Coordinates of C-alpha atoms and ligand atoms in Angstrom, one line a residue:
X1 CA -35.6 -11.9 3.3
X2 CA -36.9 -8.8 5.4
X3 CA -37.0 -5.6 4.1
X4 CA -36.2 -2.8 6.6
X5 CA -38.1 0.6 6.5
X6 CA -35.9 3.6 6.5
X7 CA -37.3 4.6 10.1
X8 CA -36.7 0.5 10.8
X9 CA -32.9 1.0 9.8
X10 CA -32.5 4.3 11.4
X11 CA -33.7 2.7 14.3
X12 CA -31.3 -0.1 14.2
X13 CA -28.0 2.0 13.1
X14 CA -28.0 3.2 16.6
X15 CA -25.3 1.1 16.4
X16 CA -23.6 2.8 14.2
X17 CA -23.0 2.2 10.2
X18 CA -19.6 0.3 11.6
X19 CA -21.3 -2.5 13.5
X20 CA -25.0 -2.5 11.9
X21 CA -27.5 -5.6 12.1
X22 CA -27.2 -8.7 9.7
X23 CA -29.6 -7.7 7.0
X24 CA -27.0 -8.8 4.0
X25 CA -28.5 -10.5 0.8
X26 CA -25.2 -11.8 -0.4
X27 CA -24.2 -15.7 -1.0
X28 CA -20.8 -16.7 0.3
X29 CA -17.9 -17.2 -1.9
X30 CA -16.2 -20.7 -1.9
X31 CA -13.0 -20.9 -0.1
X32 CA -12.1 -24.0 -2.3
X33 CA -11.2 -21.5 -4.2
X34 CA -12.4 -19.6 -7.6
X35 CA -9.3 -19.4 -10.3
X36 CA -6.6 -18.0 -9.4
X37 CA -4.7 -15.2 -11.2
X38 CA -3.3 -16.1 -14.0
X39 CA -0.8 -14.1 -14.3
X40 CA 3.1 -15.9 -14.2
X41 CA 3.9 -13.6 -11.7
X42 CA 2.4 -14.8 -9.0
X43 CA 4.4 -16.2 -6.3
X44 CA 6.8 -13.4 -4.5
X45 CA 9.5 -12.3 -5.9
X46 CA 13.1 -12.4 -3.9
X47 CA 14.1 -8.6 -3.1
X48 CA 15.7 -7.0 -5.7
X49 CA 15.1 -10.0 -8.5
X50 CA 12.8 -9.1 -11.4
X51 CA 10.0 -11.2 -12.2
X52 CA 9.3 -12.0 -16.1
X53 CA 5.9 -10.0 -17.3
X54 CA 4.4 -9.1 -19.7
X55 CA 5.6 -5.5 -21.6
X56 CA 2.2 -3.7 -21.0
X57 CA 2.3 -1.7 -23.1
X58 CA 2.0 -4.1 -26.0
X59 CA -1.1 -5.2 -24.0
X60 CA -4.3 -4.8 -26.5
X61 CA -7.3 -4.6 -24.9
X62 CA -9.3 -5.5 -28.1
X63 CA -7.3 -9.2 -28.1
X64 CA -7.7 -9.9 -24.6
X65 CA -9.7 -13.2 -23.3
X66 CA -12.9 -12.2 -21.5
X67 CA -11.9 -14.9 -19.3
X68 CA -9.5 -12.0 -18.1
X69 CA -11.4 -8.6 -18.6
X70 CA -14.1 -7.0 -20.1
X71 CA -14.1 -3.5 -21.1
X72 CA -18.0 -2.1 -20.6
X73 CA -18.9 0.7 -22.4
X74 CA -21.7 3.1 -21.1
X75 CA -24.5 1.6 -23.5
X76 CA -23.2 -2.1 -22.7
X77 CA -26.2 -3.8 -20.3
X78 CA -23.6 -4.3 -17.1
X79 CA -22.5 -1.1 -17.0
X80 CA -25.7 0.2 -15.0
X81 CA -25.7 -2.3 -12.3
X82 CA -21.6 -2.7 -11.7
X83 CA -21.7 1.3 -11.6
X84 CA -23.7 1.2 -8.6
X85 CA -21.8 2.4 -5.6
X86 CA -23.0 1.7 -1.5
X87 CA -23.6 5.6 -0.9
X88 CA -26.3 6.4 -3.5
X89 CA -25.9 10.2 -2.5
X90 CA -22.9 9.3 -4.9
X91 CA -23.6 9.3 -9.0
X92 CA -20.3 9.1 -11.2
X93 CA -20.4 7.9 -14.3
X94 CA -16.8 6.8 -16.2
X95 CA -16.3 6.1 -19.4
X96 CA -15.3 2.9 -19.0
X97 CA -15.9 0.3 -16.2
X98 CA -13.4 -2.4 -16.9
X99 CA -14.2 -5.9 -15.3
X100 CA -11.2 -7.6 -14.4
X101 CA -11.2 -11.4 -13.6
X102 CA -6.9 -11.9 -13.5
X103 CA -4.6 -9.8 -12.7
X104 CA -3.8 -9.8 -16.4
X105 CA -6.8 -8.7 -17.3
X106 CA -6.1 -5.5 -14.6
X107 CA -2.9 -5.1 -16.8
X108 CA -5.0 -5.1 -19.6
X109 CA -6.6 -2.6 -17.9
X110 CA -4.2 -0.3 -17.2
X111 CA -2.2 -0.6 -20.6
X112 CA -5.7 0.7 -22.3
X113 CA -6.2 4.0 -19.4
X114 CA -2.3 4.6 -20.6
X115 CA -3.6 4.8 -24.4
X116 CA -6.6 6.7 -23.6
X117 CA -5.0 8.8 -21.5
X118 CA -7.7 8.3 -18.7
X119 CA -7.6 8.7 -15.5
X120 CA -8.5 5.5 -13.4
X121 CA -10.2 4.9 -10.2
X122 CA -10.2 1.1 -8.3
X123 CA -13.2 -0.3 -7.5
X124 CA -13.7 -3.3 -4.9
X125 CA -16.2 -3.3 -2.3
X126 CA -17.8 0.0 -3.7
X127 CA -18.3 1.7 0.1
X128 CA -16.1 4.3 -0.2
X129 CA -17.5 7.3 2.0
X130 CA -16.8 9.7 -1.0
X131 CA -17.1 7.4 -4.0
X132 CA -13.3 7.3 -4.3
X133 CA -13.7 4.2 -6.5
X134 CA -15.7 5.8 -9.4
X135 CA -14.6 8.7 -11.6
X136 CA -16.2 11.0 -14.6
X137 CA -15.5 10.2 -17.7
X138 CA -12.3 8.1 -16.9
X139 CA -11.8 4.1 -16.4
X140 CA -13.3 2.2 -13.6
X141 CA -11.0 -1.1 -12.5
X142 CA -13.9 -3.5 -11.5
X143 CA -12.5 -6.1 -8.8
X144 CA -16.1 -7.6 -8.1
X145 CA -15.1 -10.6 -9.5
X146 CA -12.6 -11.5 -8.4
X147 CA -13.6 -13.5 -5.1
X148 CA -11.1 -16.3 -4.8
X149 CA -10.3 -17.3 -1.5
X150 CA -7.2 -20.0 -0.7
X151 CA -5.1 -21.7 1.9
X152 CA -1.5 -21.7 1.9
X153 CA 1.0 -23.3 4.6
X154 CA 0.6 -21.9 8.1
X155 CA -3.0 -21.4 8.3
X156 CA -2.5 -18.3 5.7
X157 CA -5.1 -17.0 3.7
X158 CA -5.2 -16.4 0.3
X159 CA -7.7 -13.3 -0.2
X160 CA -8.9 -11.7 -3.8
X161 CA -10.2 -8.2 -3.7
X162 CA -13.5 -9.0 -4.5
X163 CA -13.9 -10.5 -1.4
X164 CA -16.6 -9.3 1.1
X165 CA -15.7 -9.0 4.8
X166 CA -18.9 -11.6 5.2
X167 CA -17.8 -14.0 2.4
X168 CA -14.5 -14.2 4.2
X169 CA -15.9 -14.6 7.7
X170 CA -18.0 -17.5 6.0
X171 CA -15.0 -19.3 4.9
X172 CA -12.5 -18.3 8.0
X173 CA -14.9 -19.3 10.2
X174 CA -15.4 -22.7 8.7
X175 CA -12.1 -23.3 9.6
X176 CA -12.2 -22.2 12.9
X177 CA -9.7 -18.9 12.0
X178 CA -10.0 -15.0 12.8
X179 CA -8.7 -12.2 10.6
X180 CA -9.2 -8.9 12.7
X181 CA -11.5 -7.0 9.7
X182 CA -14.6 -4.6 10.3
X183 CA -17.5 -5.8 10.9
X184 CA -20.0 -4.9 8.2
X185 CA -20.7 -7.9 5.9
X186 CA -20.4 -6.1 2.2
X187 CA -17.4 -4.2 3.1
X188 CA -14.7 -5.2 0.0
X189 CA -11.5 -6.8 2.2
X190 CA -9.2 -4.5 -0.4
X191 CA -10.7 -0.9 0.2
X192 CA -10.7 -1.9 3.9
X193 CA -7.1 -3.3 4.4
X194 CA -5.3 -0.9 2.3
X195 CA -6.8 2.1 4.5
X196 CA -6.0 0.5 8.1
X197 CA -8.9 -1.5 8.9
X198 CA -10.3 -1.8 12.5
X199 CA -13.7 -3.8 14.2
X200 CA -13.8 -5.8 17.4
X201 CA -10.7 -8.0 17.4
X202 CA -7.9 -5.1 16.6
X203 CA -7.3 -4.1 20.0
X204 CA -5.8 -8.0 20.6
X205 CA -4.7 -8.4 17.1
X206 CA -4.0 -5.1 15.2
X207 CA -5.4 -3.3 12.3
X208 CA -6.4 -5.7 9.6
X209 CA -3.8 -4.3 7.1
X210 CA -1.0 -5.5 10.5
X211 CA -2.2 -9.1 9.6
X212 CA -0.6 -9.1 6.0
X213 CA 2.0 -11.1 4.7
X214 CA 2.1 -10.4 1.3
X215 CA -0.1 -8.2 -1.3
X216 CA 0.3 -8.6 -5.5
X217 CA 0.0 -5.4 -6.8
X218 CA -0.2 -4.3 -10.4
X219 CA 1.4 -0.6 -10.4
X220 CA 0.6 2.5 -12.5
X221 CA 3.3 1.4 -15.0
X222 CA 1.3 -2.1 -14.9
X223 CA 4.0 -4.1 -13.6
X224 CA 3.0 -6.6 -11.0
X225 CA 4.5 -5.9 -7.3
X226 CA 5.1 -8.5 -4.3
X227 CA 4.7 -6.4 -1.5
X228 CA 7.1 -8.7 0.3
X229 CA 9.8 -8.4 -1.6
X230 CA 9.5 -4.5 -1.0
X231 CA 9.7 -2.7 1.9
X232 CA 8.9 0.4 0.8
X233 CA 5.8 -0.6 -1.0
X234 CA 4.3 -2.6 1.3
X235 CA 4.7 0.2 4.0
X236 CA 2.9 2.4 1.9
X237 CA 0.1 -0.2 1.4
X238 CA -0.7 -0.6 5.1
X239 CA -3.0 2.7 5.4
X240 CA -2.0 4.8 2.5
X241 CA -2.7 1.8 -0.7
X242 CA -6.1 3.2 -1.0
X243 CA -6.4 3.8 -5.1
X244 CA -2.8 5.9 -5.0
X245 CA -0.2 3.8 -6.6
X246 CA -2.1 1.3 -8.3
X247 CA -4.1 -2.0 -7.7
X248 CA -3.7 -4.9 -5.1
X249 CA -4.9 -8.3 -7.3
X250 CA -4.4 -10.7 -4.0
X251 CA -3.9 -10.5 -0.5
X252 CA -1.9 -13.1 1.7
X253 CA -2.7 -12.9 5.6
X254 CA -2.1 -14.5 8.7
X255 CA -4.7 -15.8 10.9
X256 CA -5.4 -16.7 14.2
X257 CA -7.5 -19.3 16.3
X258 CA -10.9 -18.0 16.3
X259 CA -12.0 -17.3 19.7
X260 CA -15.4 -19.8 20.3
X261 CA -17.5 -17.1 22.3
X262 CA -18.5 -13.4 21.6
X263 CA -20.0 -11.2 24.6
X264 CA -21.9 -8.7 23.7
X265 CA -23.3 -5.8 26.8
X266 CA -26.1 -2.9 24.5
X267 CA -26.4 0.0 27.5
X268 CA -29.1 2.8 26.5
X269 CA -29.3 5.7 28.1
X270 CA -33.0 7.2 26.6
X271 CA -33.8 11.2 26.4
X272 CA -30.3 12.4 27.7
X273 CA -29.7 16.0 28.5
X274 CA -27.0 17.9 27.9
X275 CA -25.6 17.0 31.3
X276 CA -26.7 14.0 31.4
X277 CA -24.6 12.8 28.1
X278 CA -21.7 14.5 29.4
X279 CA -21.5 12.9 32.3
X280 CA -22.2 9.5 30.4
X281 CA -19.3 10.6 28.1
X282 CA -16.5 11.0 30.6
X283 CA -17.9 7.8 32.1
X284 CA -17.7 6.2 29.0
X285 CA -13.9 7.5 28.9
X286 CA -12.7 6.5 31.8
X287 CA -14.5 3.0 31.6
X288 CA -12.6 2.3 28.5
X289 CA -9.4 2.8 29.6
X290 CA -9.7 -0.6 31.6
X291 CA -10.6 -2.3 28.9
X292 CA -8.3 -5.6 28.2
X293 CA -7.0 -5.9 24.7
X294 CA -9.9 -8.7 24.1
X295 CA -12.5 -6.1 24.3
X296 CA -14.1 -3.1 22.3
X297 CA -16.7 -0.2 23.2
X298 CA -18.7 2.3 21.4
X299 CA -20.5 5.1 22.3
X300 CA -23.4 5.9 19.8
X301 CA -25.4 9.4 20.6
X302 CA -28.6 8.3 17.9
X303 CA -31.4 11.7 18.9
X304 CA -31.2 11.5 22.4
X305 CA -30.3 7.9 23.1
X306 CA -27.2 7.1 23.9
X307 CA -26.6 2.8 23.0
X308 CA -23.0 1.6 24.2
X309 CA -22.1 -1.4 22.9
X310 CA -19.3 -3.5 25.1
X311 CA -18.2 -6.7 23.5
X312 CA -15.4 -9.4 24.6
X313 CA -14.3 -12.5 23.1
X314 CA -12.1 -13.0 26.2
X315 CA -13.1 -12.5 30.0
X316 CA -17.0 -12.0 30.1
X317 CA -16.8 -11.2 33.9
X318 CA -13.6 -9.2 33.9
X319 CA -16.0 -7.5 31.1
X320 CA -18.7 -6.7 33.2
X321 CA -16.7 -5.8 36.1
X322 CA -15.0 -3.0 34.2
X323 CA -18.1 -1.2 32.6
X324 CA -20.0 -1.6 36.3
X325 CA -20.0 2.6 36.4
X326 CA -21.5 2.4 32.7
X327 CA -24.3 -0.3 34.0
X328 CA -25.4 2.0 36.8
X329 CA -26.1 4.9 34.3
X330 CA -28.1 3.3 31.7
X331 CA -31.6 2.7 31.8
X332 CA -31.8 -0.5 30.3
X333 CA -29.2 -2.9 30.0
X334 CA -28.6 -6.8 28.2
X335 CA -26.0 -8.9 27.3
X336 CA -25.7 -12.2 25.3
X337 CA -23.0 -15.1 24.8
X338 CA -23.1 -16.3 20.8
X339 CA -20.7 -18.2 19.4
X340 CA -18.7 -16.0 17.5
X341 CA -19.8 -16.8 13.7
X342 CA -23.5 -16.7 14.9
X343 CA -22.8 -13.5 16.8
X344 CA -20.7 -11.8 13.8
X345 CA -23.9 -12.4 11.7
X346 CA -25.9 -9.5 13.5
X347 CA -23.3 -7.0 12.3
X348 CA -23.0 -7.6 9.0
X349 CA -25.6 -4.7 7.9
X350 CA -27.6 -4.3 5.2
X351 CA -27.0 -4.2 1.4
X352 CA -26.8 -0.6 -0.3
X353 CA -27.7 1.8 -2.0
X354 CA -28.6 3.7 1.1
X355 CA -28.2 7.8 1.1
X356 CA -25.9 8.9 3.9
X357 CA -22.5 11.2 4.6
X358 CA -20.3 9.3 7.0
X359 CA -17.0 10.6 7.9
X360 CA -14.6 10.5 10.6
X361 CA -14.3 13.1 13.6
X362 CA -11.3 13.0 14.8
X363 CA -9.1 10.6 16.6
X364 CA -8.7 11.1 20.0
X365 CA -6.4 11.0 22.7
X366 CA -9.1 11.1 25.8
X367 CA -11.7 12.9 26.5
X368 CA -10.3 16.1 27.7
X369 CA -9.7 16.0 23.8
X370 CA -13.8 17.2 23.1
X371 CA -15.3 18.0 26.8
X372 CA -15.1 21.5 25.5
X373 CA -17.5 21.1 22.4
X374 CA -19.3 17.9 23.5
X375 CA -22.2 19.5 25.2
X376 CA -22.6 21.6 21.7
X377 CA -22.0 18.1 19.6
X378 CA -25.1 16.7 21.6
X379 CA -27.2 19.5 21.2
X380 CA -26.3 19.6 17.4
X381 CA -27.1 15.6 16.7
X382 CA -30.2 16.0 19.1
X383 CA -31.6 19.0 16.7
X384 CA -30.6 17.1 13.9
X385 CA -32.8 14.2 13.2
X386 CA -31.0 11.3 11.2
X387 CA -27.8 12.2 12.9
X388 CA -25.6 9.9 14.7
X389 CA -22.3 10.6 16.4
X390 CA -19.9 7.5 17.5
X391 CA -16.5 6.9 19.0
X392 CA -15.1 3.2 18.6
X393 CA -11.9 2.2 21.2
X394 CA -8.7 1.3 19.1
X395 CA -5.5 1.4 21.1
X396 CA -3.8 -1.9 22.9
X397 CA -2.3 -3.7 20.4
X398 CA -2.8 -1.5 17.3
X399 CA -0.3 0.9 19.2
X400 CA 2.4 -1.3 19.2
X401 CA 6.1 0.2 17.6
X402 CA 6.3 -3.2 15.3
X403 CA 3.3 -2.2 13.8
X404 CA 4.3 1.0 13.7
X405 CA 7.3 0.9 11.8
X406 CA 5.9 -1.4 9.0
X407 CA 3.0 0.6 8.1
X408 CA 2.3 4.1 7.2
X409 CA -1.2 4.8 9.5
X410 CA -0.2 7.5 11.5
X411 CA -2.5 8.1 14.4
X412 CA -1.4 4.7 16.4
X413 CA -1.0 6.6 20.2
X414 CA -5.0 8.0 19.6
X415 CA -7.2 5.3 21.0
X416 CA -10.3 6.9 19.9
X417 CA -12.0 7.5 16.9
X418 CA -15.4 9.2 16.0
X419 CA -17.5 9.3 13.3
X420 CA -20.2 11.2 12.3
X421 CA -23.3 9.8 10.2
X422 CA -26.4 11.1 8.5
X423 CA -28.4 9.4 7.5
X424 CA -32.1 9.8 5.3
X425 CA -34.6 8.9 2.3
X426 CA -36.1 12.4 1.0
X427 CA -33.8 14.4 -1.0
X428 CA -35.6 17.4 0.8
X429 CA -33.5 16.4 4.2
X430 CA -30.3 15.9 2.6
X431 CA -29.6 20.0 2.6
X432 CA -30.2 20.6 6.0
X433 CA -28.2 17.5 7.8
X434 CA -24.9 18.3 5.3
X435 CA -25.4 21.5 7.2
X436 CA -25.5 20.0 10.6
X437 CA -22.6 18.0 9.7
X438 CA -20.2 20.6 8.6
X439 CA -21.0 22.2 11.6
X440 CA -20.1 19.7 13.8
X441 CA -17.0 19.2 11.6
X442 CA -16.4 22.7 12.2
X443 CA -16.7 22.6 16.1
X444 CA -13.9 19.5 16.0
X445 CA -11.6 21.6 13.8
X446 CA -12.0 24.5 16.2
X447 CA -10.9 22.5 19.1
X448 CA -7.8 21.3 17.4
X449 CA -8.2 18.0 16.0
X450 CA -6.7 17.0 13.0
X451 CA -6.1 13.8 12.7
X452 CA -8.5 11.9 10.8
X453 CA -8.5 7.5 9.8
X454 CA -8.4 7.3 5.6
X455 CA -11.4 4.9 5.2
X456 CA -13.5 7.5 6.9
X457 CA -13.0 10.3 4.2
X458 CA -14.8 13.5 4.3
X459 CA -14.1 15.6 0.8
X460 CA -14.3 18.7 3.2
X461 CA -11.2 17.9 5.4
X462 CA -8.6 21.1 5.4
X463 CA -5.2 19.3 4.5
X464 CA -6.4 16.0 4.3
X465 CA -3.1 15.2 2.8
X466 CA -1.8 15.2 6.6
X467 CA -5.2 14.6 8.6
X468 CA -5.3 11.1 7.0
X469 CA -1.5 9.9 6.6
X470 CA 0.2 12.8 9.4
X471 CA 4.1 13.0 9.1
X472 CA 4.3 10.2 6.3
X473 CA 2.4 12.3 3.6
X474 CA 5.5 13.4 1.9
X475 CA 7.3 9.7 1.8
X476 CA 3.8 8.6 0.3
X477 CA 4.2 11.1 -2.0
X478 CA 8.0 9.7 -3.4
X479 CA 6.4 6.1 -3.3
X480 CA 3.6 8.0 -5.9
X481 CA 6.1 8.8 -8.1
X482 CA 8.5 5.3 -7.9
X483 CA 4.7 3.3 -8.6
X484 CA 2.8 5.5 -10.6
X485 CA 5.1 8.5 -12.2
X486 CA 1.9 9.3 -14.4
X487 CA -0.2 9.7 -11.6
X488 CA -2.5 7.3 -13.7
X489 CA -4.3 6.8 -10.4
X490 CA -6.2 9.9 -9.1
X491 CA -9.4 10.7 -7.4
X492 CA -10.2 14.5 -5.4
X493 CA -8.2 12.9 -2.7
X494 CA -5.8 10.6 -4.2
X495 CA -1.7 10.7 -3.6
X496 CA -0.1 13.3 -5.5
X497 CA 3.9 12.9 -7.2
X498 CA 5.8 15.0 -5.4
X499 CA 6.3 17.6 -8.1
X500 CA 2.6 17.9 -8.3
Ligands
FAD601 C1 -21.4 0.2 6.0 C2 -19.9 0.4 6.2 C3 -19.3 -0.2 7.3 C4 -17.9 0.0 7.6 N1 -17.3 -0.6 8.6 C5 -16.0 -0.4 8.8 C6 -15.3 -1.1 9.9 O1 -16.0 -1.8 10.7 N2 -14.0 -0.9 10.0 C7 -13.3 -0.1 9.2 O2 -12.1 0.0 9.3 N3 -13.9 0.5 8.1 C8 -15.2 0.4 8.0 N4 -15.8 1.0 6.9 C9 -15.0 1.9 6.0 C10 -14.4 1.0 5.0 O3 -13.2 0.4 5.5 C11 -14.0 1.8 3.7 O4 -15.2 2.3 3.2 C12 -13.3 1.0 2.7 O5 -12.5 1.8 1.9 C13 -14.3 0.2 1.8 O6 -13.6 -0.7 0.9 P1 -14.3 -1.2 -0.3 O7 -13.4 -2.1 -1.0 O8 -15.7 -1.8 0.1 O9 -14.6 0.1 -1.1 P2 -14.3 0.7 -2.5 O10 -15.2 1.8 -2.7 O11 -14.3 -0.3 -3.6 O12 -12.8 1.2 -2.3 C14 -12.5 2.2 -1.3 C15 -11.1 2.8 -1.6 O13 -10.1 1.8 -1.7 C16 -9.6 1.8 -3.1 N5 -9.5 0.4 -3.5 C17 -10.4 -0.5 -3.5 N6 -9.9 -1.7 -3.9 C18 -8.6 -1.5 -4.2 C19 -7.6 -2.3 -4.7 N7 -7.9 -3.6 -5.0 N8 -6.4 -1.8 -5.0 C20 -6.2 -0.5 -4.7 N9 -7.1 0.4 -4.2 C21 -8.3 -0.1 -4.0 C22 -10.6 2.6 -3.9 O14 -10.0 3.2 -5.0 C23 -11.1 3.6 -2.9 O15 -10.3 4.7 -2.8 C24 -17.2 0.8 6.7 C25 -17.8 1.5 5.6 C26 -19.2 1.3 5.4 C27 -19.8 1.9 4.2

């Protein structure tokens, strides 16, 4: 397996930390299926009926079958290596990191944090921006394990939270189905989904979290949820589920046919100027509003070199027709035609640690949104080495007033969103691009813009209570105290009870 230099990866992440190169060293998980929770309460429940659990809090956590947790303890030899998070700018270090296999052993789980009186912090994927998933001094729910993936009637898909957005291309894929997820190969499906979710199939198909059908949920009073069988909840869980009321144990999506052919244009534009990457910008804008729901475009500003990246799984020449005013700017220019689980592949990334500060940058409505501060963004990434600044096209279908209604992300009428990345290997640089950073963060509050997507967290954000989840902050904040009236489930930017 090749090993990439820091200046190799830099290199590469001109693509952006959202659609990075294959470079993954994880096995696929088997979609015949690992066990399946255990717990009785498994199958949804009708609205309003109450299904029989256990009373957890006669849960012990010292009788429980390791078959269904573990509780690690600091000196314990798994600790180290399960505490590891993606961003290793992160270092938290909980008391407890409890390694749930069942969804009774996440009860377990919980019953103990409500003894101990510890906060708790869920832990999935482990790419939170932030390193929401880990805490100090409280108890870690450890989801890695739990990686079974099933079929159910109607080409639905079974999903366990340990998933990887790879492992379940792998086994979607082998059945010739689609779930619209990011792109990035060791993304957890559950951090992901339960924040929105977006990558190259949304605009056709919706945000991942759209795609649900049902989501088992163990709350903060340990009782396990079906999502279907309540509204309110499973609103709540599309965008704002993130670590707030408690912990999703299984997802159920939809899927659709998987499209046989991915298109893929790269456009660079090399040693821009100021004008010249304004220019390309409102290009850029104004090429991707003809974009057909099939397709997807981002603009990368890596130094001075612009990349876009145009990509279809539907009309290759429509495609290339539409970003014709983008092909006569660029310098260099290529495209490809992959069958789509081969083309996937080069997007899955790398595996972490890796030191970097992403966050978003605002959603946008066009680009009359930033042409006041973009010439002053370029000239701020330009200066600062390891910088990269990206805007990915949402819109089309993920604006769509069914979706709207049954989910709580708020920011469906902005088709844009930007992130910022920095990225670098010396401690010595760290200082100087967090400075860069804020300042650009700085630049996009000045202009106005607010609204920021959840699963792009900065712990700087001014009222990020309404940048991430807009008008529905306060109904969130109801659903906080209906699921987890202890507020048992807290992080620096978790949900708080309304009285809080
Ligand atoms: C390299 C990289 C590429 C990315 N690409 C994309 C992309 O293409 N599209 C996109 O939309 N986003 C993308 N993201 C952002 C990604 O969606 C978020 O970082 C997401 O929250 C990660 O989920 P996770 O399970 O891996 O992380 P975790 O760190 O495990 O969890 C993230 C958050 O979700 C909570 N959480 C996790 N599991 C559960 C659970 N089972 N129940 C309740 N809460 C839970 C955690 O408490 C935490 O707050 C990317 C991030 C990285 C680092």
């Amino acid at each position: 397996m090749k090993q990439y230099s820091k200046r190799e990866f830099l290199k590469i992440m001109g693509l952006g930390i959202a659609f990075a190169p294959f470079i993954s060293l994880y096995s696929a998980c088997s979609s015949e299926g690992k066990p399946e929770n255990k717990t009785k309460a498994n199958e949804p429940a009708a609205e309003g009926s109450t299904p029989v659990q256990p009373q957890t809090d006669e849960l012990d956590i010292s009788k429980a079958d390791p078959d269904d947790i573990i509780l690690l303890k600091r000196t314990d030899a798994q600790f180290a290596g399960l505490n590891k998070a993606f961003n290793g700018r992160i270092k938290k270090l909980p008391l407890y990191i409890a390694l749930c296999k069942t969804t009774l052993g996440v009860q377990y789980a919980i019953a103990h944090a409500r003894k101990e009186k510890l906060p708790v912090a869920v832990k999935s994927g482990g790419h939170s921006f932030e390193g929401f998933s880990s805490n100090d001094g409280g108890l870690v729910i450890n989801l890695s394990q739990m990686k079974g993936i099933s079929w159910k009637e109607n080409e639905q898909v079974s999903l366990q939270p340990g998933c990887l957005l790879q492992e379940i291309q792998d086994a979607i894929f082998a059945r010739k189905r689609l779930i619209p997820t990011g792109s990035c190969g060791t993304v957890g499906i559950a951090g992901l989904t339960l924040g929105g979710g977006y990558g190259f199939f949304s605009r056709k198909y919706g945000l991942t979290c759209d795609n649900l059908v049902d989501v088992e949920f163990v709350d903060g009073k340990g009782q396990v949820q079906h999502a279907a069988a309540n509204k309110e909840l499973f609103w709540a869980l599309r965008g704002g589920g993130n670590g707030n009321f408690g912990v999703a144990t299984n997802f159920v999506f939809k899927t659709e046919d998987m499209p046989a052919t991915f298109h893929a244009h790269v456009l660079k534009c090399r040693q821009l100027d100021t004008e010249r990457f304004t220019a390309a910008l409102q290009t850029w804008f104004s090429v991707s509003e003809t974009l057909l729901e099939e397709d997807f475009c981002a603009f990368v500003l890596n130094g001075s070199t612009l990349t876009i990246l145009a990509t279809t799984f539907g009309n290759q020449n429509k495609l290339a027709q539409n970003i014709g005013p983008l092909l006569s700017i660029a310098d260099s220019a290529t495209n490809s035609s992959t069958e789509l689980p081969k083309a996937m592949k080069r997007y899955y990334g790398r595996k972490g640690p890796i030191l970097f500060k992403n966050a978003s940058a605002g959603l946008y409505q066009s680009y009359e949104d930033i042409a006041a501060i973009a010439p002053q963004i370029f000239e701020k990434v330009v200066a600062a080495k390891g910088m990269i600044y990206q805007i990915n096209t949402l819109g089309a279908a993920i604006n769509t007033s069914a979706f709207e209604a049954q989910s709580c992300y708020p920011h469906r009428s902005l088709p844009y969103l930007s992130e910022l990345q920095a990225y670098w290997d010396k401690p010595s640089q760290e200082a100087g691009l967090l400075k860069a950073f804020e300042e650009i963060q700085a630049l996009v509050r000045k202009q106005g813009i607010t609204a920021q997507y959840r699963n792009y967290p900065d712990i700087n954000f001014p009222d990020w209570q309404h940048a991430y989840y807009g008008k529905h902050y306060e109904k969130l904040q109801q659903i906080k105290l209906d699921f987890d009236p202890h507020n048992l489930f807290q992080y620096p930017q978790s949900i708080a009870g309304k009285d809080a």
